[in-house]
mmCIF file of C-alpha atoms in Angstrom:
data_model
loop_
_atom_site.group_PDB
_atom_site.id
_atom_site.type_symbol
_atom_site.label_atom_id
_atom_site.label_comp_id
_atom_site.label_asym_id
_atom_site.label_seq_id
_atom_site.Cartn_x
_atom_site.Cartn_y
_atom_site.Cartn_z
ATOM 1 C CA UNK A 1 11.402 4.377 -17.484
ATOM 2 C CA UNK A 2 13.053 1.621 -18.847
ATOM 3 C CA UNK A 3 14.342 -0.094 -15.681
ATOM 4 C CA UNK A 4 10.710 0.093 -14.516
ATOM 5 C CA UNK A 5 9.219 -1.727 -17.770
ATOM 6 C CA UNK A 6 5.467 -1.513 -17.860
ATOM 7 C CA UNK A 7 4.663 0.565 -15.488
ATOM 8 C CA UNK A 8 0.223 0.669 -13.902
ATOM 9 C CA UNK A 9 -1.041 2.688 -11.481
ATOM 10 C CA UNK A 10 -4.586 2.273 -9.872
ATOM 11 C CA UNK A 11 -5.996 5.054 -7.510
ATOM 12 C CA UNK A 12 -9.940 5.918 -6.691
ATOM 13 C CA UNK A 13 -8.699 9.623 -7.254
ATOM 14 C CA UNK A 14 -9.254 11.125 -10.571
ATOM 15 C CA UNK A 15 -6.865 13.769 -9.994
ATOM 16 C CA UNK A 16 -4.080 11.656 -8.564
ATOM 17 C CA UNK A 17 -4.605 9.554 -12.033
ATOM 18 C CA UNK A 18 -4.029 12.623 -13.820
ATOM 19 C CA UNK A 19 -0.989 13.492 -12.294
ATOM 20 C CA UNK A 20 0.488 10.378 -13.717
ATOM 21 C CA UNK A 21 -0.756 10.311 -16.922
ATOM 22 C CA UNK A 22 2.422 10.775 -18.820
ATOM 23 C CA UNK A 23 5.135 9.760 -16.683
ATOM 24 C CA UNK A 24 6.740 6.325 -17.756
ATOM 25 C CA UNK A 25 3.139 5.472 -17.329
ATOM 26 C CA UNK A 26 1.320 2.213 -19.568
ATOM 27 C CA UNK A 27 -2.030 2.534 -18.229
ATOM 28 C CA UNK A 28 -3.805 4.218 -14.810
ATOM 29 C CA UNK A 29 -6.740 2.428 -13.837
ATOM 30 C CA UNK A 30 -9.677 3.784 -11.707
ATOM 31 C CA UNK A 31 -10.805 0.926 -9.245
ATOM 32 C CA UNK A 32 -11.059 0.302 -5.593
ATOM 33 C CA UNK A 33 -7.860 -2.211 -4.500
ATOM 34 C CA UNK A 34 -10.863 -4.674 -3.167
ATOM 35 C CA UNK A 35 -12.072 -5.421 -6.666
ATOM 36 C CA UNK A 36 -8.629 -4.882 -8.782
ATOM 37 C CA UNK A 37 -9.478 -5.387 -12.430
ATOM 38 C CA UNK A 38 -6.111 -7.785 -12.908
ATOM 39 C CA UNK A 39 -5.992 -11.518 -13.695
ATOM 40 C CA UNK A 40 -3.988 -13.084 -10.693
ATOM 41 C CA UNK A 41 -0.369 -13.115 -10.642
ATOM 42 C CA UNK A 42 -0.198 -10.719 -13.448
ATOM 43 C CA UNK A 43 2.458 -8.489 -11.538
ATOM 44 C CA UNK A 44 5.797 -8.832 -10.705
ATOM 45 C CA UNK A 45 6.648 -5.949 -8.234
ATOM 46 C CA UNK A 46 3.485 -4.188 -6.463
ATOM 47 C CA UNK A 47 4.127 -0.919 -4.547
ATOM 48 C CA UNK A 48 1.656 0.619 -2.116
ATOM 49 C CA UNK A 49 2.753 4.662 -1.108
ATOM 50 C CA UNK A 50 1.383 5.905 1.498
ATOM 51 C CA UNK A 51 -1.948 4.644 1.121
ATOM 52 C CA UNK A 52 -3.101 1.510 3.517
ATOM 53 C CA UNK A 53 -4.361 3.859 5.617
ATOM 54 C CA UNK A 54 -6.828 4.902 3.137
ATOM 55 C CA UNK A 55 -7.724 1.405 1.985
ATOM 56 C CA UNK A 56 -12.081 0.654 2.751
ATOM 57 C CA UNK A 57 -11.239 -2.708 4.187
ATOM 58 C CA UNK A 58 -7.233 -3.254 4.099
ATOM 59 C CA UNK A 59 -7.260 -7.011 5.029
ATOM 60 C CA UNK A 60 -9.368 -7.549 2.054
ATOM 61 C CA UNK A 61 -7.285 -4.749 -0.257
ATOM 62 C CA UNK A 62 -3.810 -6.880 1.092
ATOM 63 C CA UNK A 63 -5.589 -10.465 -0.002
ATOM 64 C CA UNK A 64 -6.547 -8.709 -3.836
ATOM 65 C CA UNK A 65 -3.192 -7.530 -3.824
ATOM 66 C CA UNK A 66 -1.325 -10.821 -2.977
ATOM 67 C CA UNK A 67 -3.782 -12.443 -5.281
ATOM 68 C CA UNK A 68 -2.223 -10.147 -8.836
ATOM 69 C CA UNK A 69 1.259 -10.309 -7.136
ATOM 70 C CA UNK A 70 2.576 -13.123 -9.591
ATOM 71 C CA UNK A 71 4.427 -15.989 -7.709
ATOM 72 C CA UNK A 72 8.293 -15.168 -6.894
ATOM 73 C CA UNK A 73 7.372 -11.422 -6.445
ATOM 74 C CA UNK A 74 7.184 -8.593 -4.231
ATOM 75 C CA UNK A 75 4.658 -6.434 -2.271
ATOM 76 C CA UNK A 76 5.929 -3.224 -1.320
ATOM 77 C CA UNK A 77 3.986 -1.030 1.590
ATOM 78 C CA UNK A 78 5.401 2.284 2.486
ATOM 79 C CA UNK A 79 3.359 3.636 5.213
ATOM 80 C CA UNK A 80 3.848 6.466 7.646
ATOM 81 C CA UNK A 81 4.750 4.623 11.047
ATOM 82 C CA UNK A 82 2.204 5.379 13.325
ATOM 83 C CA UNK A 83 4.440 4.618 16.094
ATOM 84 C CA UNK A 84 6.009 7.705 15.747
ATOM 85 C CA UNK A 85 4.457 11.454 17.047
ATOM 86 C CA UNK A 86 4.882 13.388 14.151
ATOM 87 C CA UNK A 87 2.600 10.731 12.375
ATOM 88 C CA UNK A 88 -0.026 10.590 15.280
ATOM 89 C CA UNK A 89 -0.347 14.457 14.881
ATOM 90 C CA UNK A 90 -1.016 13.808 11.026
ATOM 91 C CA UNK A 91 -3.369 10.956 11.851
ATOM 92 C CA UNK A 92 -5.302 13.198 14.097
ATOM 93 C CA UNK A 93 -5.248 15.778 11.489
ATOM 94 C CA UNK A 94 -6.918 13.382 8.943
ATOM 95 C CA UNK A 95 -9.607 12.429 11.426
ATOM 96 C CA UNK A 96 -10.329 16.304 11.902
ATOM 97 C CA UNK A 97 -10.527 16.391 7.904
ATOM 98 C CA UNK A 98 -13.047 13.428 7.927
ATOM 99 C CA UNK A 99 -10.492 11.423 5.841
ATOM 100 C CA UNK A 100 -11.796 8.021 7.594
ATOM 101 C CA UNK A 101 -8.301 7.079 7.716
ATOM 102 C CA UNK A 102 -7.216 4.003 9.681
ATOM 103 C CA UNK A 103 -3.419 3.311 10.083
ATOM 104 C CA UNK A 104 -1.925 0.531 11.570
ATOM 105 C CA UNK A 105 1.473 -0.023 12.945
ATOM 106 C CA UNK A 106 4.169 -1.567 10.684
ATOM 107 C CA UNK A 107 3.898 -4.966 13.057
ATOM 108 C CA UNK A 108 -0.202 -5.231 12.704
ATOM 109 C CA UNK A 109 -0.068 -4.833 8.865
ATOM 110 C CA UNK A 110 2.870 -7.677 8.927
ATOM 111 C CA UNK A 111 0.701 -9.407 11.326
ATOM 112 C CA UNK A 112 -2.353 -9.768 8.631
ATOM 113 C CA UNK A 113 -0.038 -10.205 5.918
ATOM 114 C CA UNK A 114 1.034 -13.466 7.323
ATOM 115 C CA UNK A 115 -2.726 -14.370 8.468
ATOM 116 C CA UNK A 116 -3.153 -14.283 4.776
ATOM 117 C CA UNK A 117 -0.363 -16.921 4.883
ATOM 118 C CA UNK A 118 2.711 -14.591 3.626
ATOM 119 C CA UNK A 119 5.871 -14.041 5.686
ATOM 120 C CA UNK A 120 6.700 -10.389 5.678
ATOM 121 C CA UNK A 121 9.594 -8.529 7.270
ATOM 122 C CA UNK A 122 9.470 -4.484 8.418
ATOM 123 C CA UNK A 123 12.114 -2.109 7.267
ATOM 124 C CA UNK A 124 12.139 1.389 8.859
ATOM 125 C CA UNK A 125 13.816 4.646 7.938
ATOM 126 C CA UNK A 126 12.809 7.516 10.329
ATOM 127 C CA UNK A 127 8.564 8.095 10.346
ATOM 128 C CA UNK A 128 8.247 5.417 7.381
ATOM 129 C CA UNK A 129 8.120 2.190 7.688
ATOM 130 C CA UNK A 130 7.979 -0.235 4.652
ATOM 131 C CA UNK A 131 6.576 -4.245 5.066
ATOM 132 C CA UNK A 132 7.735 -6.113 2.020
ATOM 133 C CA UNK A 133 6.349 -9.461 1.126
ATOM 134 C CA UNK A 134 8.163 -11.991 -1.133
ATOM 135 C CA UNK A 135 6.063 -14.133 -2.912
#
């Protein structure tokens, strides 16, 4: 916990915010990432885990996000890449389970990234993928 320092999570699901209540956690917040409740720049490091894909409208959830990243740090997406099979057979499955997922490949997500006017590069390790923004 301490290497982390004060550590928020936001989620639209109440159960997912209950998971983390106690863990290293300063505050869970309830809120759609279109309409964050954060002045801007008021975070350092910003990690999204597996969970683009389930963004409303993700160009307008990556502008909110770059908007509370504070200047000099870093966005964080970890994303299943959709590039690979096994994660088309787990997209399909969240279709069949009316999830209204949408995933993009690691290259369109750094694509509207830098439409937003932020360089990113794409790291991959096996069936994730991660696009990290510096600030």
């Amino acid at each position: 916990c301490s290497q982390v320092g004060a550590l928020v999570i936001n989620d639209l699901s109440a159960a997912m915010l209950q998971q983390a209540a106690g863990k290293c956690v300063h505050g869970v917040i309830c809120s759609p990432v279109e309409r964050l409740p954060f002045a801007a720049g008021q975070f350092e490091r910003i990690m999204v885990v597996d969970a683009l894909h389930h963004f409303s409208a993700q160009r307008s959830g990556l502008s909110e996000l770059l908007r509370v990243l504070s200047p000099g740090g870093r966005l964080v997406i970890e994303e299943p890449d959709i590039e690979r099979f096994s994660v088309k057979l787990i997209a399909l499955a969240e279709k069949l389970a009316l999830m209204q997922s949408h995933f993009l490949p690691p290259e369109q997500i750094r694509a509207q990234l830098e439409q937003l006017g932020y360089p990113a590069q794409i790291e991959r390790d096996g069936w994730i993928a991660w696009v990290i923004v510096d600030k």
